[in-house]
Amino acid sequence: MQQHFSLAECDVVGFDLDHTLCRYHLPQSARLIYDSFAQYLVTEKGYDEDLLTLAPDSLDFCCKGLVLDIEEGNFLKLAEDGTVLRASHGTKSMTSEEVLEVYGRKEWKHFNTVSGMVSRTAKYYLYDNYFDLPGALLCARVVDSLDQHDGQKKYDFWKDMVAAIQHNYKISAFKEDCGMYFPEVKNHPDKYLQRCPESVKKWLKQLKNAGKILLLITSSHSDYCRLLCEHVLGNDFEEYFDILITNALKPGFFSHTPNQRPFRTLENDEEQEALLSLDKPGWYSQGNAIQLYDLLKKMTGKLDPKVVYFGDSMHSDIFPARHYSNWETVFILEELLGDKGIVPAKAESEPLEKKGKYEGDQLKVPYFVSKQWGSFFMDRLPGLENAEETLVHTWSCKCISTYSTIAIPSLEAIADLPLDYRFTRFSSNSSATAGYYPSPPRALLPNEDSVMTK
């Protein structure tokens, strides 16, 4: 495979919506998501009211890439080979000795299925995006609470957590003003949503003028999608895209066949009968990548149109788009913003308001580098006494270089580049840092200890 990737070579450019085209004010949205789940557990399921209060620094617990071992009530940070690097029982960090005693220096028992991206089972849950993370903190606090009151050894709170998620995010919730999440975002969109920068809007138009087909593929339902898009892009948002697909139910959108997941048309945000095929551009619901690709062939007149897809979730966007559809993938990784190494050298001479593109974000964001969990990219193996400590890549970091073409902190980071800019892609024969733009995370650079918070 060639070493470089360029948008100019792509026929089709697809985007996820949440945390990709639409960025949130993370501290506010994290708190809202936490509160909406906690409120349900306390009022509907009788959990301890203490769950409703949150210490200001407790969001530090949230870190992408954590896996919850549901039955044990433990959260795990995994190395690329599946061994456990750090763990906590509830919110309480386990010592290196405890980690070695419980998990040893061997592959975690469910690593095989986790690494196949099967993240929805009754045994564990993988936290890989900002919608999920506040739920990790809540589950950890539930474990603390159950330990305090019941001294449990095996935990069965997960079904209640799933009920809380379904209550707040079910398809009809937006329309019915049900739960806490949608009514609050509807009433205070500015508090939670960042408007799309002008540079990104200009870039989307530039892609379209260059003859690219633009797709929006989101698992959000059409009514919520419309609210977000009107707020972040403007009332003319539909003009940016040739095809909009809502309630896409990713990753199933990529992995399921046309029979399992047909496209449906929408009328007043209600899904209509299933379509046998996809014949023209427009706004659709559900669907599958196979029939979408057939339409893209017709629209481009090419047998093998080249598609690139931008998304923020390894599990729902990047892995399935690469694995099932063999699309190019651009991973939106805001963690790159929490890294002082991110500001390009030329930014030094830029006026402050322009510099804020990168630096301002660091001050407003709660969990780019978690003190409790350390770097998203690297960590030390729990050391045996007096043994030399070894730095290893995390499993999350390995997934990035395996399934992404490139990784960027935001769309804004590339919006000013010419469309034929040649990015160095991740590939097996290039260095571990090659695919990160504008620069690699400092944790991956040689002799960089400062990121390894103990």
Short mmCIF file of C-alpha atoms in Angstrom, two decimals:
data_model
loop_
_atom_site.label_atom_id
_atom_site.label_comp_id
_atom_site.label_asym_id
_atom_site.label_seq_id
_atom_site.Cartn_x
_atom_site.Cartn_y
_atom_site.Cartn_z
CA MET A 1 0.00 0.00 0.00
CA GLN A 2 1.29 3.46 -0.84
CA GLN A 3 2.73 5.47 2.00
CA HIS A 4 0.68 8.61 1.48
CA PHE A 5 -3.00 9.43 1.66
CA SER A 6 -4.72 12.40 0.06
CA LEU A 7 -8.34 13.55 0.06
CA ALA A 8 -7.91 14.54 -3.58
CA GLU A 9 -7.72 10.83 -4.46
CA CYS A 10 -11.03 10.01 -2.74
CA ASP A 11 -14.35 10.05 -4.62
CA VAL A 12 -16.53 10.03 -1.52
CA VAL A 13 -16.01 11.71 1.86
CA GLY A 14 -18.19 10.48 4.74
CA PHE A 15 -18.62 11.86 8.24
CA ASP A 16 -19.93 10.73 11.58
CA LEU A 17 -21.86 13.50 13.37
CA ASP A 18 -21.42 13.43 17.16
CA HIS A 19 -17.89 14.41 18.27
CA THR A 20 -16.78 14.57 14.63
CA LEU A 21 -18.70 17.24 12.70
CA CYS A 22 -20.52 18.32 15.84
CA ARG A 23 -18.18 18.88 18.75
CA TYR A 24 -19.51 19.26 22.28
CA HIS A 25 -18.43 21.34 25.24
CA LEU A 26 -17.11 18.26 27.01
CA PRO A 27 -17.28 19.26 30.70
CA GLN A 28 -20.93 20.29 30.31
CA SER A 29 -22.02 17.34 28.17
CA ALA A 30 -20.19 14.86 30.41
CA ARG A 31 -21.99 16.19 33.46
CA LEU A 32 -25.37 16.05 31.69
CA ILE A 33 -24.85 12.45 30.56
CA TYR A 34 -23.72 11.43 34.04
CA ASP A 35 -26.70 13.15 35.68
CA SER A 36 -29.22 11.70 33.22
CA PHE A 37 -28.11 8.11 33.99
CA ALA A 38 -27.67 8.68 37.73
CA GLN A 39 -31.10 10.26 38.07
CA TYR A 40 -32.69 7.19 36.49
CA LEU A 41 -30.80 4.72 38.72
CA VAL A 42 -31.75 6.63 41.87
CA THR A 43 -35.39 7.42 41.08
CA GLU A 44 -36.37 4.32 39.09
CA LYS A 45 -34.11 1.61 40.47
CA GLY A 46 -33.59 2.69 44.07
CA TYR A 47 -29.81 3.26 44.01
CA ASP A 48 -28.06 5.39 46.62
CA GLU A 49 -28.79 9.12 46.36
CA ASP A 50 -25.09 9.88 46.86
CA LEU A 51 -24.68 9.01 43.17
CA LEU A 52 -26.37 12.31 42.31
CA THR A 53 -23.56 14.44 43.76
CA LEU A 54 -20.30 14.63 41.88
CA ALA A 55 -16.98 15.97 43.15
CA PRO A 56 -15.51 18.50 40.67
CA ASP A 57 -12.39 16.44 39.90
CA SER A 58 -14.14 13.07 39.65
CA LEU A 59 -14.38 13.24 35.84
CA ASP A 60 -10.65 12.53 35.89
CA PHE A 61 -11.71 8.88 36.12
CA CYS A 62 -13.03 9.05 32.54
CA CYS A 63 -10.51 7.75 30.05
CA LYS A 64 -11.14 6.30 26.60
CA GLY A 65 -10.11 2.69 26.06
CA LEU A 66 -11.11 1.39 29.48
CA VAL A 67 -12.87 -1.96 29.70
CA LEU A 68 -15.32 -2.73 32.50
CA ASP A 69 -15.12 -6.33 33.72
CA ILE A 70 -18.80 -6.30 34.71
CA GLU A 71 -18.96 -9.29 37.07
CA GLU A 72 -15.85 -8.23 39.01
CA GLY A 73 -16.64 -4.50 39.11
CA ASN A 74 -13.13 -3.78 37.81
CA PHE A 75 -12.01 -1.30 35.16
CA LEU A 76 -8.98 -2.25 33.09
CA LYS A 77 -6.46 -0.48 30.90
CA LEU A 78 -4.98 -3.00 28.48
CA ALA A 79 -1.61 -3.23 26.75
CA GLU A 80 -1.44 -4.06 23.05
CA ASP A 81 -0.83 -7.75 23.88
CA GLY A 82 -3.89 -7.88 26.16
CA THR A 83 -2.13 -7.80 29.52
CA VAL A 84 -3.54 -5.49 32.19
CA LEU A 85 -1.51 -2.28 32.68
CA ARG A 86 -3.68 -0.57 35.29
CA ALA A 87 -6.93 -1.47 37.00
CA SER A 88 -9.38 -0.06 39.49
CA HIS A 89 -12.04 -1.73 41.60
CA GLY A 90 -14.89 0.75 41.38
CA THR A 91 -13.16 4.13 41.44
CA LYS A 92 -10.28 2.88 43.60
CA SER A 93 -7.00 2.24 41.80
CA MET A 94 -5.48 -1.19 42.36
CA THR A 95 -1.76 -1.30 43.20
CA SER A 96 0.72 -2.90 40.79
CA GLU A 97 0.91 -5.84 43.19
CA GLU A 98 -2.88 -6.27 43.20
CA VAL A 99 -2.99 -6.06 39.40
CA LEU A 100 -0.32 -8.77 39.11
CA GLU A 101 -2.02 -10.92 41.72
CA VAL A 102 -5.47 -10.74 40.09
CA TYR A 103 -4.54 -10.63 36.40
CA GLY A 104 -0.92 -11.81 36.22
CA ARG A 105 1.32 -11.12 33.24
CA LYS A 106 -0.96 -12.86 30.78
CA GLU A 107 -3.60 -11.89 28.27
CA TRP A 108 -6.87 -10.86 29.92
CA LYS A 109 -9.45 -13.65 29.57
CA HIS A 110 -11.81 -11.72 27.26
CA PHE A 111 -9.10 -10.03 25.20
CA ASN A 112 -9.76 -12.18 22.19
CA THR A 113 -13.34 -10.98 21.83
CA VAL A 114 -12.55 -7.38 22.84
CA SER A 115 -9.83 -7.17 20.20
CA GLY A 116 -12.32 -8.45 17.64
CA MET A 117 -14.30 -5.32 18.64
CA VAL A 118 -17.19 -7.33 20.08
CA SER A 119 -17.88 -4.81 22.78
CA ARG A 120 -21.45 -5.59 23.72
CA THR A 121 -21.69 -8.66 25.93
CA ALA A 122 -22.89 -9.37 29.45
CA LYS A 123 -19.29 -9.94 30.57
CA TYR A 124 -17.62 -6.62 29.80
CA TYR A 125 -18.15 -3.22 28.24
CA LEU A 126 -15.66 -1.21 26.22
CA TYR A 127 -15.66 2.58 26.75
CA ASP A 128 -14.45 4.23 23.59
CA ASN A 129 -16.27 7.54 23.05
CA TYR A 130 -17.37 10.63 24.92
CA PHE A 131 -21.02 9.58 25.10
CA ASP A 132 -20.02 6.42 26.94
CA LEU A 133 -17.40 7.76 29.34
CA PRO A 134 -19.56 9.44 32.01
CA GLY A 135 -21.29 6.05 32.32
CA ALA A 136 -17.93 4.53 33.27
CA LEU A 137 -17.63 6.91 36.21
CA LEU A 138 -21.21 6.15 37.26
CA CYS A 139 -20.65 2.37 37.11
CA ALA A 140 -17.46 2.74 39.15
CA ARG A 141 -19.35 4.71 41.79
CA VAL A 142 -22.15 2.11 41.78
CA VAL A 143 -19.53 -0.56 42.58
CA ASP A 144 -18.18 1.62 45.44
CA SER A 145 -21.71 2.05 46.76
CA LEU A 146 -22.61 -1.66 46.55
CA ASP A 147 -19.35 -2.58 48.30
CA GLN A 148 -20.09 -0.16 51.10
CA HIS A 149 -23.63 -1.41 51.68
CA ASP A 150 -23.68 -5.04 50.63
CA GLY A 151 -20.05 -6.16 50.38
CA GLN A 152 -20.84 -7.84 47.06
CA LYS A 153 -18.42 -10.06 45.21
CA LYS A 154 -20.25 -10.42 41.89
CA TYR A 155 -22.17 -7.50 40.45
CA ASP A 156 -25.45 -7.45 38.55
CA PHE A 157 -26.10 -3.70 38.17
CA TRP A 158 -25.44 -3.76 34.43
CA LYS A 159 -29.05 -4.43 33.40
CA ASP A 160 -30.08 -1.29 35.29
CA MET A 161 -27.36 0.72 33.54
CA VAL A 162 -28.58 -0.51 30.14
CA ALA A 163 -32.14 0.51 31.13
CA ALA A 164 -30.84 4.00 32.05
CA ILE A 165 -29.14 4.35 28.66
CA GLN A 166 -32.24 3.14 26.82
CA HIS A 167 -34.51 5.45 28.80
CA ASN A 168 -32.44 8.52 27.91
CA TYR A 169 -31.48 7.70 24.34
CA LYS A 170 -34.38 5.67 22.91
CA ILE A 171 -35.57 6.77 19.46
CA SER A 172 -38.78 8.39 20.70
CA ALA A 173 -37.10 10.22 23.61
CA PHE A 174 -36.38 13.39 21.64
CA LYS A 175 -39.94 13.72 20.39
CA GLU A 176 -41.53 12.83 23.74
CA ASP A 177 -39.16 15.01 25.78
CA CYS A 178 -38.43 11.87 27.75
CA GLY A 179 -35.44 11.42 30.07
CA MET A 180 -33.11 14.24 31.01
CA TYR A 181 -30.70 14.33 28.08
CA PHE A 182 -32.68 15.49 25.01
CA PRO A 183 -34.91 18.10 26.72
CA GLU A 184 -31.82 19.73 28.21
CA VAL A 185 -29.86 19.89 24.91
CA LYS A 186 -32.98 21.17 23.13
CA ASN A 187 -33.45 23.95 25.66
CA HIS A 188 -29.78 24.97 25.95
CA PRO A 189 -27.98 23.99 22.74
CA ASP A 190 -25.25 26.64 23.17
CA LYS A 191 -24.31 25.24 26.55
CA TYR A 192 -23.48 21.83 25.06
CA LEU A 193 -22.70 22.28 21.36
CA GLN A 194 -19.76 24.04 19.73
CA ARG A 195 -20.58 25.80 16.47
CA CYS A 196 -18.73 24.47 13.47
CA PRO A 197 -15.74 26.73 12.65
CA GLU A 198 -16.03 28.72 9.41
CA SER A 199 -12.87 27.04 8.16
CA VAL A 200 -14.57 23.62 8.34
CA LYS A 201 -17.72 24.82 6.56
CA LYS A 202 -15.57 26.34 3.82
CA TRP A 203 -13.64 23.06 3.56
CA LEU A 204 -16.87 21.01 3.20
CA LYS A 205 -17.92 23.31 0.33
CA GLN A 206 -14.47 22.98 -1.19
CA LEU A 207 -14.77 19.17 -1.13
CA LYS A 208 -18.15 19.39 -2.84
CA ASN A 209 -16.89 21.87 -5.46
CA ALA A 210 -14.05 19.47 -6.19
CA GLY A 211 -16.68 16.90 -7.22
CA LYS A 212 -16.60 14.77 -4.07
CA ILE A 213 -19.78 13.06 -2.88
CA LEU A 214 -20.39 13.97 0.77
CA LEU A 215 -22.09 11.59 3.20
CA LEU A 216 -23.32 11.99 6.75
CA ILE A 217 -23.76 8.65 8.55
CA THR A 218 -24.88 8.92 12.16
CA SER A 219 -26.51 6.61 14.67
CA SER A 220 -28.45 9.59 16.02
CA HIS A 221 -32.13 9.68 15.07
CA SER A 222 -33.23 12.20 12.42
CA ASP A 223 -34.84 14.69 14.83
CA TYR A 224 -31.74 14.98 17.02
CA CYS A 225 -29.52 15.06 13.92
CA ARG A 226 -31.51 18.02 12.59
CA LEU A 227 -31.19 19.93 15.88
CA LEU A 228 -27.41 19.36 15.96
CA CYS A 229 -26.82 20.19 12.30
CA GLU A 230 -28.94 23.35 12.34
CA HIS A 231 -27.10 24.52 15.40
CA VAL A 232 -23.53 23.71 14.35
CA LEU A 233 -23.74 24.12 10.54
CA GLY A 234 -26.81 26.34 10.01
CA ASN A 235 -30.31 25.93 8.58
CA ASP A 236 -28.89 25.13 5.15
CA PHE A 237 -26.99 22.09 6.49
CA GLU A 238 -28.62 19.68 4.01
CA GLU A 239 -26.85 21.49 1.17
CA TYR A 240 -23.49 20.26 2.45
CA PHE A 241 -24.35 16.58 1.92
CA ASP A 242 -25.48 14.42 -0.99
CA ILE A 243 -26.65 11.58 1.26
CA LEU A 244 -27.71 11.75 4.92
CA ILE A 245 -28.21 8.51 6.85
CA THR A 246 -29.62 8.73 10.38
CA ASN A 247 -30.34 5.97 12.92
CA ALA A 248 -27.58 4.05 11.10
CA LEU A 249 -27.10 1.76 14.13
CA LYS A 250 -23.35 1.51 13.63
CA PRO A 251 -21.33 -0.75 13.70
CA GLY A 252 -24.19 -2.88 12.29
CA PHE A 253 -24.48 -0.49 9.35
CA PHE A 254 -21.14 -1.84 8.12
CA SER A 255 -21.40 -5.47 9.24
CA HIS A 256 -25.01 -6.34 8.34
CA THR A 257 -26.39 -7.43 4.98
CA PRO A 258 -29.16 -5.59 3.07
CA ASN A 259 -31.72 -8.18 4.28
CA GLN A 260 -30.74 -7.69 7.92
CA ARG A 261 -30.71 -3.90 7.77
CA PRO A 262 -32.61 -2.37 4.82
CA PHE A 263 -32.75 1.37 4.20
CA ARG A 264 -35.98 3.17 5.08
CA THR A 265 -37.35 6.51 3.97
CA LEU A 266 -38.49 9.10 6.51
CA GLU A 267 -41.67 11.13 6.78
CA ASN A 268 -41.85 13.69 9.58
CA ASP A 269 -39.03 11.79 11.30
CA GLU A 270 -41.05 8.54 11.24
CA GLU A 271 -39.43 5.59 9.47
CA GLN A 272 -41.41 4.23 6.50
CA GLU A 273 -41.37 0.84 4.74
CA ALA A 274 -38.11 -0.89 3.83
CA LEU A 275 -36.50 -0.11 0.46
CA LEU A 276 -35.33 -2.94 -1.78
CA SER A 277 -32.45 -0.84 -3.08
CA LEU A 278 -31.01 2.65 -2.79
CA ASP A 279 -31.56 4.47 -6.08
CA LYS A 280 -30.85 8.14 -5.52
CA PRO A 281 -29.22 10.61 -3.12
CA GLY A 282 -31.34 11.88 -0.23
CA TRP A 283 -32.06 11.42 3.47
CA TYR A 284 -32.54 7.84 4.71
CA SER A 285 -32.74 5.88 7.94
CA GLN A 286 -30.97 2.66 9.04
CA GLY A 287 -29.51 0.85 6.01
CA ASN A 288 -26.24 -0.91 5.22
CA ALA A 289 -22.89 -0.13 3.61
CA ILE A 290 -23.36 -2.65 0.77
CA GLN A 291 -26.36 -0.93 -0.83
CA LEU A 292 -24.85 2.48 -0.12
CA TYR A 293 -21.72 1.45 -2.03
CA ASP A 294 -23.84 0.28 -4.98
CA LEU A 295 -25.41 3.75 -5.13
CA LEU A 296 -21.95 5.38 -4.90
CA LYS A 297 -20.81 3.31 -7.90
CA LYS A 298 -23.75 4.65 -9.90
CA MET A 299 -23.19 8.23 -8.78
CA THR A 300 -19.46 8.24 -9.55
CA GLY A 301 -19.64 5.99 -12.62
CA LYS A 302 -16.74 4.01 -11.12
CA LEU A 303 -16.52 0.30 -10.39
CA ASP A 304 -14.49 0.88 -7.28
CA PRO A 305 -15.05 4.40 -5.90
CA LYS A 306 -12.66 5.32 -3.12
CA VAL A 307 -14.38 6.26 0.16
CA VAL A 308 -12.88 7.90 3.25
CA TYR A 309 -14.85 8.04 6.52
CA PHE A 310 -14.20 10.38 9.47
CA GLY A 311 -15.31 9.26 12.94
CA ASP A 312 -14.47 9.39 16.64
CA SER A 313 -15.39 5.86 17.76
CA MET A 314 -12.98 3.00 17.07
CA HIS A 315 -15.77 0.48 17.73
CA SER A 316 -18.61 2.08 15.71
CA ASP A 317 -16.79 4.05 13.00
CA ILE A 318 -13.15 3.26 12.35
CA PHE A 319 -12.87 -0.50 12.85
CA PRO A 320 -16.06 -1.48 10.98
CA ALA A 321 -15.55 0.96 8.08
CA ARG A 322 -12.06 -0.45 7.55
CA HIS A 323 -12.74 -4.10 8.40
CA TYR A 324 -16.04 -4.69 6.59
CA SER A 325 -16.04 -2.02 3.86
CA ASN A 326 -12.30 -1.48 3.35
CA TRP A 327 -12.79 2.29 3.40
CA GLU A 328 -10.03 4.72 4.28
CA THR A 329 -10.60 5.98 7.83
CA VAL A 330 -9.69 9.21 9.60
CA PHE A 331 -9.84 8.90 13.39
CA ILE A 332 -10.87 12.05 15.26
CA LEU A 333 -8.91 11.83 18.48
CA GLU A 334 -9.37 14.81 20.77
CA GLU A 335 -6.77 13.28 23.11
CA LEU A 336 -4.19 14.72 20.71
CA LEU A 337 -5.31 18.17 21.90
CA GLY A 338 -4.39 17.43 25.49
CA ASP A 339 -0.81 17.10 24.40
CA LYS A 340 1.40 20.18 24.52
CA GLY A 341 3.26 18.86 21.49
CA ILE A 342 0.29 19.53 19.23
CA VAL A 343 0.76 23.24 18.42
CA PRO A 344 2.47 23.54 15.02
CA ALA A 345 5.69 25.54 15.05
CA LYS A 346 4.28 28.28 12.82
CA ALA A 347 1.57 28.99 15.40
CA GLU A 348 4.13 30.88 17.47
CA SER A 349 3.83 33.91 15.22
CA GLU A 350 0.06 33.77 14.84
CA PRO A 351 -2.27 36.15 16.68
CA LEU A 352 -3.77 34.79 19.88
CA GLU A 353 -7.29 34.34 18.59
CA LYS A 354 -5.96 32.04 15.86
CA LYS A 355 -3.71 30.16 18.23
CA GLY A 356 -6.71 29.38 20.40
CA LYS A 357 -7.70 26.80 17.80
CA TYR A 358 -5.41 24.39 19.61
CA GLU A 359 -4.51 25.83 22.96
CA GLY A 360 -7.83 27.17 24.16
CA ASP A 361 -9.28 23.69 23.99
CA GLN A 362 -6.88 22.32 26.56
CA LEU A 363 -8.22 24.51 29.33
CA LYS A 364 -11.86 23.63 28.83
CA VAL A 365 -11.55 19.88 28.57
CA PRO A 366 -11.90 17.51 31.50
CA TYR A 367 -10.29 14.30 30.45
CA PHE A 368 -7.60 14.32 27.85
CA VAL A 369 -4.94 12.98 30.16
CA SER A 370 -6.40 11.26 33.20
CA LYS A 371 -4.12 11.40 36.24
CA GLN A 372 -5.58 8.12 37.45
CA TRP A 373 -5.13 6.25 34.15
CA GLY A 374 -2.12 7.99 32.61
CA SER A 375 -1.42 8.28 28.91
CA PHE A 376 -3.94 6.99 26.39
CA PHE A 377 -1.05 5.85 24.18
CA MET A 378 1.69 4.34 26.37
CA ASP A 379 2.19 3.02 29.88
CA ARG A 380 4.60 1.14 32.07
CA LEU A 381 4.09 -2.53 32.74
CA PRO A 382 3.41 -3.08 36.44
CA GLY A 383 6.97 -3.66 37.69
CA LEU A 384 7.97 -6.66 39.71
CA GLU A 385 10.17 -5.62 42.62
CA ASN A 386 13.47 -4.07 41.48
CA ALA A 387 12.74 -5.07 37.89
CA GLU A 388 13.45 -2.63 35.08
CA GLU A 389 10.19 -0.92 34.07
CA THR A 390 9.15 -1.41 30.47
CA LEU A 391 7.16 1.07 28.41
CA VAL A 392 4.52 -0.51 26.18
CA HIS A 393 1.85 0.69 23.77
CA THR A 394 -1.71 0.51 25.01
CA TRP A 395 -4.25 -1.60 23.16
CA SER A 396 -6.10 1.62 22.19
CA CYS A 397 -2.93 2.96 20.60
CA LYS A 398 -2.40 -0.28 18.66
CA CYS A 399 -5.98 -0.11 17.31
CA ILE A 400 -5.35 3.40 15.98
CA SER A 401 -2.35 2.40 13.89
CA THR A 402 -4.05 -0.85 12.78
CA TYR A 403 -7.43 0.47 11.61
CA SER A 404 -6.98 4.22 10.91
CA THR A 405 -5.46 5.72 7.80
CA ILE A 406 -4.53 8.84 9.80
CA ALA A 407 -5.52 10.34 13.19
CA ILE A 408 -6.24 14.05 13.76
CA PRO A 409 -7.47 16.06 16.80
CA SER A 410 -10.37 17.69 14.92
CA LEU A 411 -11.59 18.52 11.41
CA GLU A 412 -10.37 22.05 12.01
CA ALA A 413 -6.80 20.79 12.20
CA ILE A 414 -6.85 19.91 8.47
CA ALA A 415 -9.48 22.32 7.07
CA ASP A 416 -6.92 24.87 5.86
CA LEU A 417 -4.77 22.34 3.99
CA PRO A 418 -5.01 21.97 0.22
CA LEU A 419 -7.14 18.94 -0.78
CA ASP A 420 -4.12 17.31 -2.41
CA TYR A 421 -2.07 17.52 0.80
CA ARG A 422 -0.24 14.21 1.20
CA PHE A 423 -0.57 12.76 4.71
CA THR A 424 1.78 10.01 5.81
CA ARG A 425 -0.48 7.08 6.60
CA PHE A 426 -0.17 4.52 9.39
CA SER A 427 1.36 1.38 7.93
CA SER A 428 3.11 -1.70 9.21
CA ASN A 429 6.48 -0.60 7.84
CA SER A 430 6.41 3.05 8.95
CA SER A 431 7.17 4.32 12.43
CA ALA A 432 4.55 4.09 15.19
CA THR A 433 3.98 7.83 14.97
CA ALA A 434 3.66 8.28 11.19
CA GLY A 435 -0.12 8.66 10.84
CA TYR A 436 -0.70 11.37 13.46
CA TYR A 437 -1.34 14.89 12.13
CA PRO A 438 -0.23 17.63 12.83
CA SER A 439 2.24 15.86 15.10
CA PRO A 440 2.44 12.66 17.14
CA PRO A 441 1.45 12.54 20.81
CA ARG A 442 4.45 13.29 23.01
CA ALA A 443 4.02 10.01 24.86
CA LEU A 444 5.10 8.18 21.69
CA LEU A 445 8.25 10.22 21.17
CA PRO A 446 11.55 8.78 22.46
CA ASN A 447 12.71 9.74 25.99
CA GLU A 448 9.40 11.29 26.92
CA ASP A 449 8.68 10.59 30.56
CA SER A 450 6.58 13.57 31.50
CA VAL A 451 3.34 12.07 30.17
CA MET A 452 3.62 8.97 32.31
CA THR A 453 1.86 10.32 35.35
CA LYS A 454 2.24 7.84 38.14
#
